[in-house]
Amino acid sequence: MCRIAAYLGEPIGLSKFLIDPPHSLHVQGWAPRELKYARLNADGYGFAWYGDDEQPAVYVNPGPIWSDPNLPHLARTLVSDLWIASVRSATEGNPVNHANTQPFADQEFLFDHNGLIDDFHSQVRPRLVADLDPMYLPSIRGNTESEYLFAALRQILADDPELPMEDALAELMERTERWVDGCRSLLTIAVSDGERLYAVRHAMGDDCPTLYYTTDDEEFPNAQLMASERMTHSEFWRMVPEHHILILDPDEPPELLSL
Amino acid sequence: MCRIAAYLGEPIGLSKFLIDPPHSLHVQGWAPRELKYARLNADGYGFAWYGDDEQPAVYVNPGPIWSDPNLPHLARTLVSDLWIASVRSATEGNPVNHANTQPFADQEFLFDHNGLIDDFHSQVRPRLVADLDPMYLPSIRGNTESEYLFAALRQILADDPELPMEDALAELMERTERWVDGCRSLLTIAVSDGERLYAVRHAMGDDCPTLYYTTDDEEFPNAQLMASERMTHSEFWRMVPEHHILILDPDEPPELLSL
Amino acid sequence: MCRIAAYLGEPIGLSKFLIDPPHSLHVQGWAPRELKYARLNADGYGFAWYGDDEQPAVYVNPGPIWSDPNLPHLARTLVSDLWIASVRSATEGNPVNHANTQPFADQEFLFDHNGLIDDFHSQVRPRLVADLDPMYLPSIRGNTESEYLFAALRQILADDPELPMEDALAELMERTERWVDGCRSLLTIAVSDGERLYAVRHAMGDDCPTLYYTTDDEEFPNAQLMASERMTHSEFWRMVPEHHILILDPDEPPELLSL
Amino acid sequence: MCRIAAYLGEPIGLSKFLIDPPHSLHVQGWAPRELKYARLNADGYGFAWYGDDEQPAVYVNPGPIWSDPNLPHLARTLVSDLWIASVRSATEGNPVNHANTQPFADQEFLFDHNGLIDDFHSQVRPRLVADLDPMYLPSIRGNTESEYLFAALRQILADDPELPMEDALAELMERTERWVDGCRSLLTIAVSDGERLYAVRHAMGDDCPTLYYTTDDEEFPNAQLMASERMTHSEFWRMVPEHHILILDPDEPPELLSL
């Protein structure tokens, strides 16, 4: 379990997104309010953005967000119009290291999964891997279910380059339902292709973890955000409905699609 | 690629095995002599022994062996009659973290693999995993081929509790030859069951990395050792022949079995 | 601020002291109850004991106690009749790294300070260092006030080899009162010479942090303990009075001396 | 001892400066050619630049430069017209951690010291600190002589805001000569104020470590560089003379001043 957040809008410094808000991810690291299966998110953190070459860039650290001596410097100098970030609470059996710390990226997409799948390795992974082209295996560096989900999503996208991301996510959820075959699954996912932000709020066998979004937060002019917990006191944060996909587009109003 | 070493004999302090010898693993970390595909072993190190409860214990650190502030203390205080240790040179694509640092242990066995398998994830792993009971997957925390080999060995041993370790290792090598199917494989492996030390010196598609052993090193009275590189100036280190299994037993002379 | 604990008695495994008790330091890492100026102790942890050579040994890790993959192995295998341990909550300006993680040791003594001194570097340290033989400076590897206090204590002990530790601690508190000159100081300190455990519960300009001790905890037969927070449900934990030194001796009842 | 490098010129990506050159600092980490008192620079690395707010930003990592999973991402996306970087070989007694890893920064200046001062803590530091306003002590987070030298330089600059940096560096060297009082001192230093790069090549009681500079390297058009070892095959790298200060200015030819 983790807390995630994402930003899309006019370029802002990382600090304004990740650290400064009254209930930022930095705060959610040691004082989350709506975290169900953990008390803290001190098992690493990461953030991601897109470079001028339009490829994703990721910074992850397996320690608590508050003790990284590099963060103040990076937060002060990095600027982007798109951010995805998360603070991690490791689940049993998944070690605390760089490879297991999100967000994940390939050459094109950013991906961050907040949740868990019970009995993943012994029950679910064999079914997922049976459907996965082995060419995706070398890119999986850690042992979280999240990294396998990202690989599966990339395959869906690669198999049909015309497929819209929202349809790929819906397809991923459908396949996941088959793979988990009744195992409890918490599936809050944030994804980007560098232009839009997508989120899934979904779960099987349990309630969905919280996920909010806003397009009118006074502290973030001309921006749209999503986050596991409301980052500011603004009234304009709304809950993404359960079992829905959220699409944030720079030029369109937010779109909600039922799974 | 890595450098490995193991000790079996009268109880000695960790320091005497790991640090003090003139060409100890501590030295092989920054000045290996016979390392073929790397220049250093600075990507982590680890050592393992058996507790009074006869279960394996492992200490690993993903940093260079020479900068771990805990090592001098542990090396001074830990005593055992059996040690397995290694210093790591990470291969491309396998991150430097705890989960990828050897030795590995389960509740019974210690395992340390010095080598590599080309195209492991995309070519070899699917074949290996197809033969692997999924119950072994959750225990694989990192992404090295070594951890998969250890899982495969445990399955061979669990499938036939009467099978001697040397036969299990021979069986593992046979299966590995099938799984790698021509991919270059360097397979120097040290294993223990808490009573004896076993080593494999094997390779497919390349020369075997070096592996020496001794039962008469004056600096290690009443002890038998194996190591990627001779740890002392003693004349009594001999090369394990290529494609052989070495067995060191506290009460028997060393045994060499052709694969 | 931190949470500390110490054990003196019949030899026990580290696990029984550090991890297993219902409110062990392992638990106090993420759920402390009486921590005043912090919410967590996730900025490193350490433990210390004496080797067979009667010199102190220390293991420290700058990450949270719950995510150290080596701890289960060390906790299962290390046995000692004397333990000192702590979990850390870093104070502003003191980085999270090995050098700032306690306990500290020299060749003879173990030392662990739970507390803080306001304006230490700019106000207090110059006065402390003016009284300190420069021969102690090289041993100070980090920047916490704790490490300077330990150096000052060692000098007091070295200046008069006959001085009992309790008198040295009283002298250290007297000098510290002069050095801090009104700056708020929280001074809970645990010390050992390998035979006895000593604790100071003291503060200037604020309340003393909590410190308990017991000689009759049913879960620790034939043992005496001290801890920032009661580690078990036993009724036999008592508060060390404020501004007192506690002495635990294997063969004597606990002694309390007023500062 | 370390290897350092600095860049001043048209904006370039970090990768082009730190990683891509045939003998970049990335290479000098594991294969330095002119390092006198060490074999490797695997004890951490760091780089620094100036943000849009004209304040310095620093990234440091206490592990080897080649195993930092964040570096490829940062190297690909960060762009600056001024870089200072170094790879570290720790000297005895100075732990490998963030606090001891250079470059160092305050709100205005960047500083990187390649060298060592023998008996610094017991002999030299007391004399240096006697001349140092205690207000600089809290900013010293580690225990290297380098951090004390930077504090002393800042004091010289603050005491006379009109003093040119080259005069401040000359004054620092003069004071250092007095402080070290015959102790062997290697003093290669790179400094910036955000506009110009300054370097000192100096030593007392030993030869000066190498330091090169170039203004005509074909691989770095419109740029000036300095480095412990020539980073490219260009013929246009020259050695800074011993006991000299080098000044690189965007609009002036390089200036060399004798100490």
PDB file of C-alpha atoms in Angstrom, chain D residues 50-244:
ATOM      1  CA  TYR D  50      22.789  26.378 -10.085  1.00  0.00           C
ATOM      2  CA  GLY D  51      19.005  26.560 -10.146  1.00  0.00           C
ATOM      3  CA  ASP D  52      16.901  29.224 -11.829  1.00  0.00           C
ATOM      4  CA  ASP D  53      16.837  30.950  -8.442  1.00  0.00           C
ATOM      5  CA  GLU D  54      20.634  31.300  -8.766  1.00  0.00           C
ATOM      6  CA  GLN D  55      21.178  29.183  -5.687  1.00  0.00           C
ATOM      7  CA  PRO D  56      23.342  26.067  -5.792  1.00  0.00           C
ATOM      8  CA  ALA D  57      21.785  22.617  -5.983  1.00  0.00           C
ATOM      9  CA  VAL D  58      23.635  19.444  -5.082  1.00  0.00           C
ATOM     10  CA  TYR D  59      23.019  15.761  -5.635  1.00  0.00           C
ATOM     11  CA  VAL D  60      25.200  13.270  -3.755  1.00  0.00           C
ATOM     12  CA  ASN D  61      25.124   9.502  -3.404  1.00  0.00           C
ATOM     13  CA  PRO D  62      27.410   7.528  -1.089  1.00  0.00           C
ATOM     14  CA  GLY D  63      27.542   4.510  -3.419  1.00  0.00           C
ATOM     15  CA  PRO D  64      29.638   3.965  -6.544  1.00  0.00           C
ATOM     16  CA  ILE D  65      28.652   6.230  -9.435  1.00  0.00           C
ATOM     17  CA  TRP D  66      27.987   3.258 -11.702  1.00  0.00           C
ATOM     18  CA  SER D  67      25.275   1.660  -9.583  1.00  0.00           C
ATOM     19  CA  ASP D  68      22.994   4.618  -8.882  1.00  0.00           C
ATOM     20  CA  PRO D  69      19.688   3.825 -10.608  1.00  0.00           C
ATOM     21  CA  ASN D  70      18.704   7.511 -10.558  1.00  0.00           C
ATOM     22  CA  LEU D  71      21.751   8.779 -12.392  1.00  0.00           C
ATOM     23  CA  PRO D  72      20.698   7.798 -15.930  1.00  0.00           C
ATOM     24  CA  HIS D  73      17.430   9.696 -15.467  1.00  0.00           C
ATOM     25  CA  LEU D  74      18.972  12.794 -13.930  1.00  0.00           C
ATOM     26  CA  ALA D  75      21.855  12.769 -16.412  1.00  0.00           C
ATOM     27  CA  ARG D  76      19.397  12.687 -19.299  1.00  0.00           C
ATOM     28  CA  THR D  77      17.196  15.527 -18.072  1.00  0.00           C
ATOM     29  CA  LEU D  78      19.312  18.031 -16.127  1.00  0.00           C
ATOM     30  CA  VAL D  79      20.845  20.822 -18.182  1.00  0.00           C
ATOM     31  CA  SER D  80      23.119  23.577 -16.938  1.00  0.00           C
ATOM     32  CA  ASP D  81      25.801  25.986 -18.050  1.00  0.00           C
ATOM     33  CA  LEU D  82      27.887  25.210 -14.986  1.00  0.00           C
ATOM     34  CA  TRP D  83      28.691  21.846 -13.420  1.00  0.00           C
ATOM     35  CA  ILE D  84      30.975  20.724 -10.607  1.00  0.00           C
ATOM     36  CA  ALA D  85      31.266  17.025  -9.852  1.00  0.00           C
ATOM     37  CA  SER D  86      33.466  14.514  -8.103  1.00  0.00           C
ATOM     38  CA  VAL D  87      33.892  10.811  -7.412  1.00  0.00           C
ATOM     39  CA  ARG D  88      35.204   9.916  -3.980  1.00  0.00           C
ATOM     40  CA  SER D  89      37.845   7.676  -2.534  1.00  0.00           C
ATOM     41  CA  ALA D  90      37.316   7.914   1.210  1.00  0.00           C
ATOM     42  CA  THR D  91      40.331   8.381   3.432  1.00  0.00           C
ATOM     43  CA  GLU D  92      40.745   6.368   6.641  1.00  0.00           C
ATOM     44  CA  GLY D  93      38.474   7.504   9.448  1.00  0.00           C
ATOM     45  CA  ASN D  94      36.036   9.409   7.255  1.00  0.00           C
ATOM     46  CA  PRO D  95      32.903   7.345   6.822  1.00  0.00           C
ATOM     47  CA  VAL D  96      31.166   6.773   3.521  1.00  0.00           C
ATOM     48  CA  ASN D  97      27.878   8.637   3.837  1.00  0.00           C
ATOM     49  CA  HIS D  98      25.903  11.498   2.319  1.00  0.00           C
ATOM     50  CA  ALA D  99      27.330  14.058   4.712  1.00  0.00           C
ATOM     51  CA  ASN D 100      30.904  13.351   3.631  1.00  0.00           C
ATOM     52  CA  THR D 101      30.167  13.298  -0.079  1.00  0.00           C
ATOM     53  CA  GLN D 102      31.001  16.353  -2.172  1.00  0.00           C
ATOM     54  CA  PRO D 103      30.335  18.865  -3.704  1.00  0.00           C
ATOM     55  CA  PHE D 104      29.251  21.028  -0.764  1.00  0.00           C
ATOM     56  CA  ALA D 105      27.035  24.080  -1.085  1.00  0.00           C
ATOM     57  CA  ASP D 106      25.681  26.912   0.985  1.00  0.00           C
ATOM     58  CA  GLN D 107      23.123  29.408  -0.325  1.00  0.00           C
ATOM     59  CA  GLU D 108      25.635  30.931  -2.707  1.00  0.00           C
ATOM     60  CA  PHE D 109      28.779  28.914  -3.337  1.00  0.00           C
ATOM     61  CA  LEU D 110      29.776  25.460  -4.548  1.00  0.00           C
ATOM     62  CA  PHE D 111      32.902  23.818  -3.197  1.00  0.00           C
ATOM     63  CA  ASP D 112      34.710  20.556  -3.909  1.00  0.00           C
ATOM     64  CA  HIS D 113      38.003  19.535  -2.339  1.00  0.00           C
ATOM     65  CA  ASN D 114      40.148  16.766  -3.752  1.00  0.00           C
ATOM     66  CA  GLY D 115      42.853  15.908  -1.258  1.00  0.00           C
ATOM     67  CA  LEU D 116      43.510  15.308   2.395  1.00  0.00           C
ATOM     68  CA  ILE D 117      45.157  16.831   5.441  1.00  0.00           C
ATOM     69  CA  ASP D 118      47.076  14.454   7.687  1.00  0.00           C
ATOM     70  CA  ASP D 119      46.176  14.493  11.390  1.00  0.00           C
ATOM     71  CA  PHE D 120      43.399  16.881  10.626  1.00  0.00           C
ATOM     72  CA  HIS D 121      41.169  16.288  13.641  1.00  0.00           C
ATOM     73  CA  SER D 122      43.778  16.042  16.366  1.00  0.00           C
ATOM     74  CA  GLN D 123      46.226  18.672  15.079  1.00  0.00           C
ATOM     75  CA  VAL D 124      44.787  20.934  12.436  1.00  0.00           C
ATOM     76  CA  ARG D 125      41.108  21.261  13.206  1.00  0.00           C
ATOM     77  CA  PRO D 126      41.578  22.867  16.629  1.00  0.00           C
ATOM     78  CA  ARG D 127      43.602  25.656  15.044  1.00  0.00           C
ATOM     79  CA  LEU D 128      41.130  26.076  12.197  1.00  0.00           C
ATOM     80  CA  VAL D 129      38.139  26.100  14.563  1.00  0.00           C
ATOM     81  CA  ALA D 130      39.828  28.629  16.834  1.00  0.00           C
ATOM     82  CA  ASP D 131      39.679  31.038  13.881  1.00  0.00           C
ATOM     83  CA  LEU D 132      36.161  30.043  12.876  1.00  0.00           C
ATOM     84  CA  ASP D 133      33.019  31.882  13.962  1.00  0.00           C
ATOM     85  CA  PRO D 134      30.875  29.190  15.694  1.00  0.00           C
ATOM     86  CA  MET D 135      27.957  30.272  13.522  1.00  0.00           C
ATOM     87  CA  TYR D 136      29.550  28.127  10.792  1.00  0.00           C
ATOM     88  CA  LEU D 137      29.702  24.966  12.887  1.00  0.00           C
ATOM     89  CA  PRO D 138      26.050  23.867  12.559  1.00  0.00           C
ATOM     90  CA  SER D 139      26.415  23.693   8.786  1.00  0.00           C
ATOM     91  CA  ILE D 140      29.189  21.099   9.062  1.00  0.00           C
ATOM     92  CA  ARG D 141      27.304  17.807   8.851  1.00  0.00           C
ATOM     93  CA  GLY D 142      30.117  15.313   8.336  1.00  0.00           C
ATOM     94  CA  ASN D 143      33.696  14.942   9.484  1.00  0.00           C
ATOM     95  CA  THR D 144      35.895  15.638   6.480  1.00  0.00           C
ATOM     96  CA  GLU D 145      38.549  18.335   6.484  1.00  0.00           C
ATOM     97  CA  SER D 146      36.931  19.472   3.235  1.00  0.00           C
ATOM     98  CA  GLU D 147      33.806  20.671   4.982  1.00  0.00           C
ATOM     99  CA  TYR D 148      35.842  22.683   7.488  1.00  0.00           C
ATOM    100  CA  LEU D 149      37.836  24.259   4.656  1.00  0.00           C
ATOM    101  CA  PHE D 150      34.604  25.295   2.986  1.00  0.00           C
ATOM    102  CA  ALA D 151      33.358  26.869   6.225  1.00  0.00           C
ATOM    103  CA  ALA D 152      36.615  28.756   6.605  1.00  0.00           C
ATOM    104  CA  LEU D 153      36.362  30.028   3.031  1.00  0.00           C
ATOM    105  CA  ARG D 154      32.809  31.226   3.581  1.00  0.00           C
ATOM    106  CA  GLN D 155      33.904  33.154   6.622  1.00  0.00           C
ATOM    107  CA  ILE D 156      36.696  34.842   4.677  1.00  0.00           C
ATOM    108  CA  LEU D 157      34.194  35.813   1.987  1.00  0.00           C
ATOM    109  CA  ALA D 158      31.586  37.001   4.481  1.00  0.00           C
ATOM    110  CA  ASP D 159      34.104  39.047   6.420  1.00  0.00           C
ATOM    111  CA  ASP D 160      34.886  41.098   3.325  1.00  0.00           C
ATOM    112  CA  PRO D 161      32.057  41.036   0.778  1.00  0.00           C
ATOM    113  CA  GLU D 162      34.230  42.950  -1.684  1.00  0.00           C
ATOM    114  CA  LEU D 163      37.000  40.390  -1.637  1.00  0.00           C
ATOM    115  CA  PRO D 164      37.415  38.656  -5.001  1.00  0.00           C
ATOM    116  CA  MET D 165      37.148  34.873  -4.788  1.00  0.00           C
ATOM    117  CA  GLU D 166      40.720  34.397  -5.984  1.00  0.00           C
ATOM    118  CA  ASP D 167      41.958  36.521  -3.101  1.00  0.00           C
ATOM    119  CA  ALA D 168      39.745  34.623  -0.685  1.00  0.00           C
ATOM    120  CA  LEU D 169      41.196  31.341  -1.932  1.00  0.00           C
ATOM    121  CA  ALA D 170      44.731  32.686  -1.597  1.00  0.00           C
ATOM    122  CA  GLU D 171      43.903  33.815   1.928  1.00  0.00           C
ATOM    123  CA  LEU D 172      42.439  30.381   2.680  1.00  0.00           C
ATOM    124  CA  MET D 173      45.635  28.710   1.491  1.00  0.00           C
ATOM    125  CA  GLU D 174      47.702  31.039   3.619  1.00  0.00           C
ATOM    126  CA  ARG D 175      45.628  30.311   6.709  1.00  0.00           C
ATOM    127  CA  THR D 176      45.648  26.614   5.902  1.00  0.00           C
ATOM    128  CA  GLU D 177      49.434  26.642   5.771  1.00  0.00           C
ATOM    129  CA  ARG D 178      49.400  28.051   9.285  1.00  0.00           C
ATOM    130  CA  TRP D 179      46.730  25.622  10.523  1.00  0.00           C
ATOM    131  CA  VAL D 180      48.395  22.514   9.099  1.00  0.00           C
ATOM    132  CA  ASP D 181      51.761  23.618  10.478  1.00  0.00           C
ATOM    133  CA  GLY D 182      53.751  21.049   8.554  1.00  0.00           C
ATOM    134  CA  CYS D 183      51.148  18.282   8.299  1.00  0.00           C
ATOM    135  CA  ARG D 184      51.011  16.906   4.772  1.00  0.00           C
ATOM    136  CA  SER D 185      48.187  18.601   2.863  1.00  0.00           C
ATOM    137  CA  LEU D 186      46.836  17.945  -0.614  1.00  0.00           C
ATOM    138  CA  LEU D 187      44.666  20.834  -1.667  1.00  0.00           C
ATOM    139  CA  THR D 188      43.033  20.699  -5.044  1.00  0.00           C
ATOM    140  CA  ILE D 189      39.844  22.718  -4.768  1.00  0.00           C
ATOM    141  CA  ALA D 190      37.109  23.700  -7.216  1.00  0.00           C
ATOM    142  CA  VAL D 191      34.779  26.561  -6.306  1.00  0.00           C
ATOM    143  CA  SER D 192      32.033  28.533  -7.972  1.00  0.00           C
ATOM    144  CA  ASP D 193      29.927  31.579  -7.249  1.00  0.00           C
ATOM    145  CA  GLY D 194      27.527  30.719 -10.037  1.00  0.00           C
ATOM    146  CA  GLU D 195      29.299  32.907 -12.571  1.00  0.00           C
ATOM    147  CA  ARG D 196      32.881  31.786 -12.670  1.00  0.00           C
ATOM    148  CA  LEU D 197      34.819  28.621 -11.860  1.00  0.00           C
ATOM    149  CA  TYR D 198      37.892  28.787  -9.661  1.00  0.00           C
ATOM    150  CA  ALA D 199      40.391  26.086  -8.918  1.00  0.00           C
ATOM    151  CA  VAL D 200      43.322  25.781  -6.578  1.00  0.00           C
ATOM    152  CA  ARG D 201      46.139  23.350  -7.305  1.00  0.00           C
ATOM    153  CA  HIS D 202      48.240  23.286  -4.199  1.00  0.00           C
ATOM    154  CA  ALA D 203      49.896  20.950  -1.693  1.00  0.00           C
ATOM    155  CA  MET D 204      52.209  21.132   1.274  1.00  0.00           C
ATOM    156  CA  GLY D 205      54.605  18.334   2.169  1.00  0.00           C
ATOM    157  CA  ASP D 206      53.834  16.376  -0.991  1.00  0.00           C
ATOM    158  CA  ASP D 207      53.340  16.815  -4.734  1.00  0.00           C
ATOM    159  CA  CYS D 208      50.174  18.469  -5.934  1.00  0.00           C
ATOM    160  CA  PRO D 209      47.558  16.095  -7.354  1.00  0.00           C
ATOM    161  CA  THR D 210      47.045  16.576 -11.079  1.00  0.00           C
ATOM    162  CA  LEU D 211      44.607  19.187 -12.373  1.00  0.00           C
ATOM    163  CA  TYR D 212      43.998  19.962 -16.026  1.00  0.00           C
ATOM    164  CA  TYR D 213      41.958  22.579 -17.851  1.00  0.00           C
ATOM    165  CA  THR D 214      40.891  23.281 -21.382  1.00  0.00           C
ATOM    166  CA  THR D 215      39.070  25.943 -23.309  1.00  0.00           C
ATOM    167  CA  ASP D 216      39.347  24.338 -26.708  1.00  0.00           C
ATOM    168  CA  ASP D 217      38.199  20.753 -26.377  1.00  0.00           C
ATOM    169  CA  GLU D 218      36.406  19.969 -29.649  1.00  0.00           C
ATOM    170  CA  GLU D 219      33.899  17.806 -27.798  1.00  0.00           C
ATOM    171  CA  PHE D 220      32.858  20.751 -25.641  1.00  0.00           C
ATOM    172  CA  PRO D 221      32.269  23.697 -27.964  1.00  0.00           C
ATOM    173  CA  ASN D 222      32.067  27.118 -26.346  1.00  0.00           C
ATOM    174  CA  ALA D 223      33.052  25.743 -22.997  1.00  0.00           C
ATOM    175  CA  GLN D 224      35.867  25.686 -20.479  1.00  0.00           C
ATOM    176  CA  LEU D 225      36.583  22.712 -18.252  1.00  0.00           C
ATOM    177  CA  MET D 226      38.864  21.595 -15.487  1.00  0.00           C
ATOM    178  CA  ALA D 227      39.394  18.014 -14.341  1.00  0.00           C
ATOM    179  CA  SER D 228      41.755  15.871 -12.260  1.00  0.00           C
ATOM    180  CA  GLU D 229      42.365  13.785 -15.371  1.00  0.00           C
ATOM    181  CA  ARG D 230      41.892  14.708 -19.028  1.00  0.00           C
ATOM    182  CA  MET D 231      38.354  13.679 -19.902  1.00  0.00           C
ATOM    183  CA  THR D 232      38.863  13.386 -23.656  1.00  0.00           C
ATOM    184  CA  HIS D 233      41.589  12.647 -26.177  1.00  0.00           C
ATOM    185  CA  SER D 234      41.776  16.314 -27.125  1.00  0.00           C
ATOM    186  CA  GLU D 235      45.270  17.780 -27.218  1.00  0.00           C
ATOM    187  CA  PHE D 236      44.016  20.984 -25.733  1.00  0.00           C
ATOM    188  CA  TRP D 237      44.086  20.000 -22.085  1.00  0.00           C
ATOM    189  CA  ARG D 238      46.865  21.704 -20.160  1.00  0.00           C
ATOM    190  CA  MET D 239      48.101  21.113 -16.636  1.00  0.00           C
ATOM    191  CA  VAL D 240      47.376  23.847 -14.107  1.00  0.00           C
ATOM    192  CA  PRO D 241      50.826  24.744 -12.709  1.00  0.00           C
ATOM    193  CA  GLU D 242      51.493  23.669  -9.134  1.00  0.00           C
ATOM    194  CA  HIS D 243      50.623  26.206  -6.439  1.00  0.00           C
ATOM    195  CA  HIS D 244      48.391  28.200  -8.734  1.00  0.00           C
TER     196      HIS D 244
END
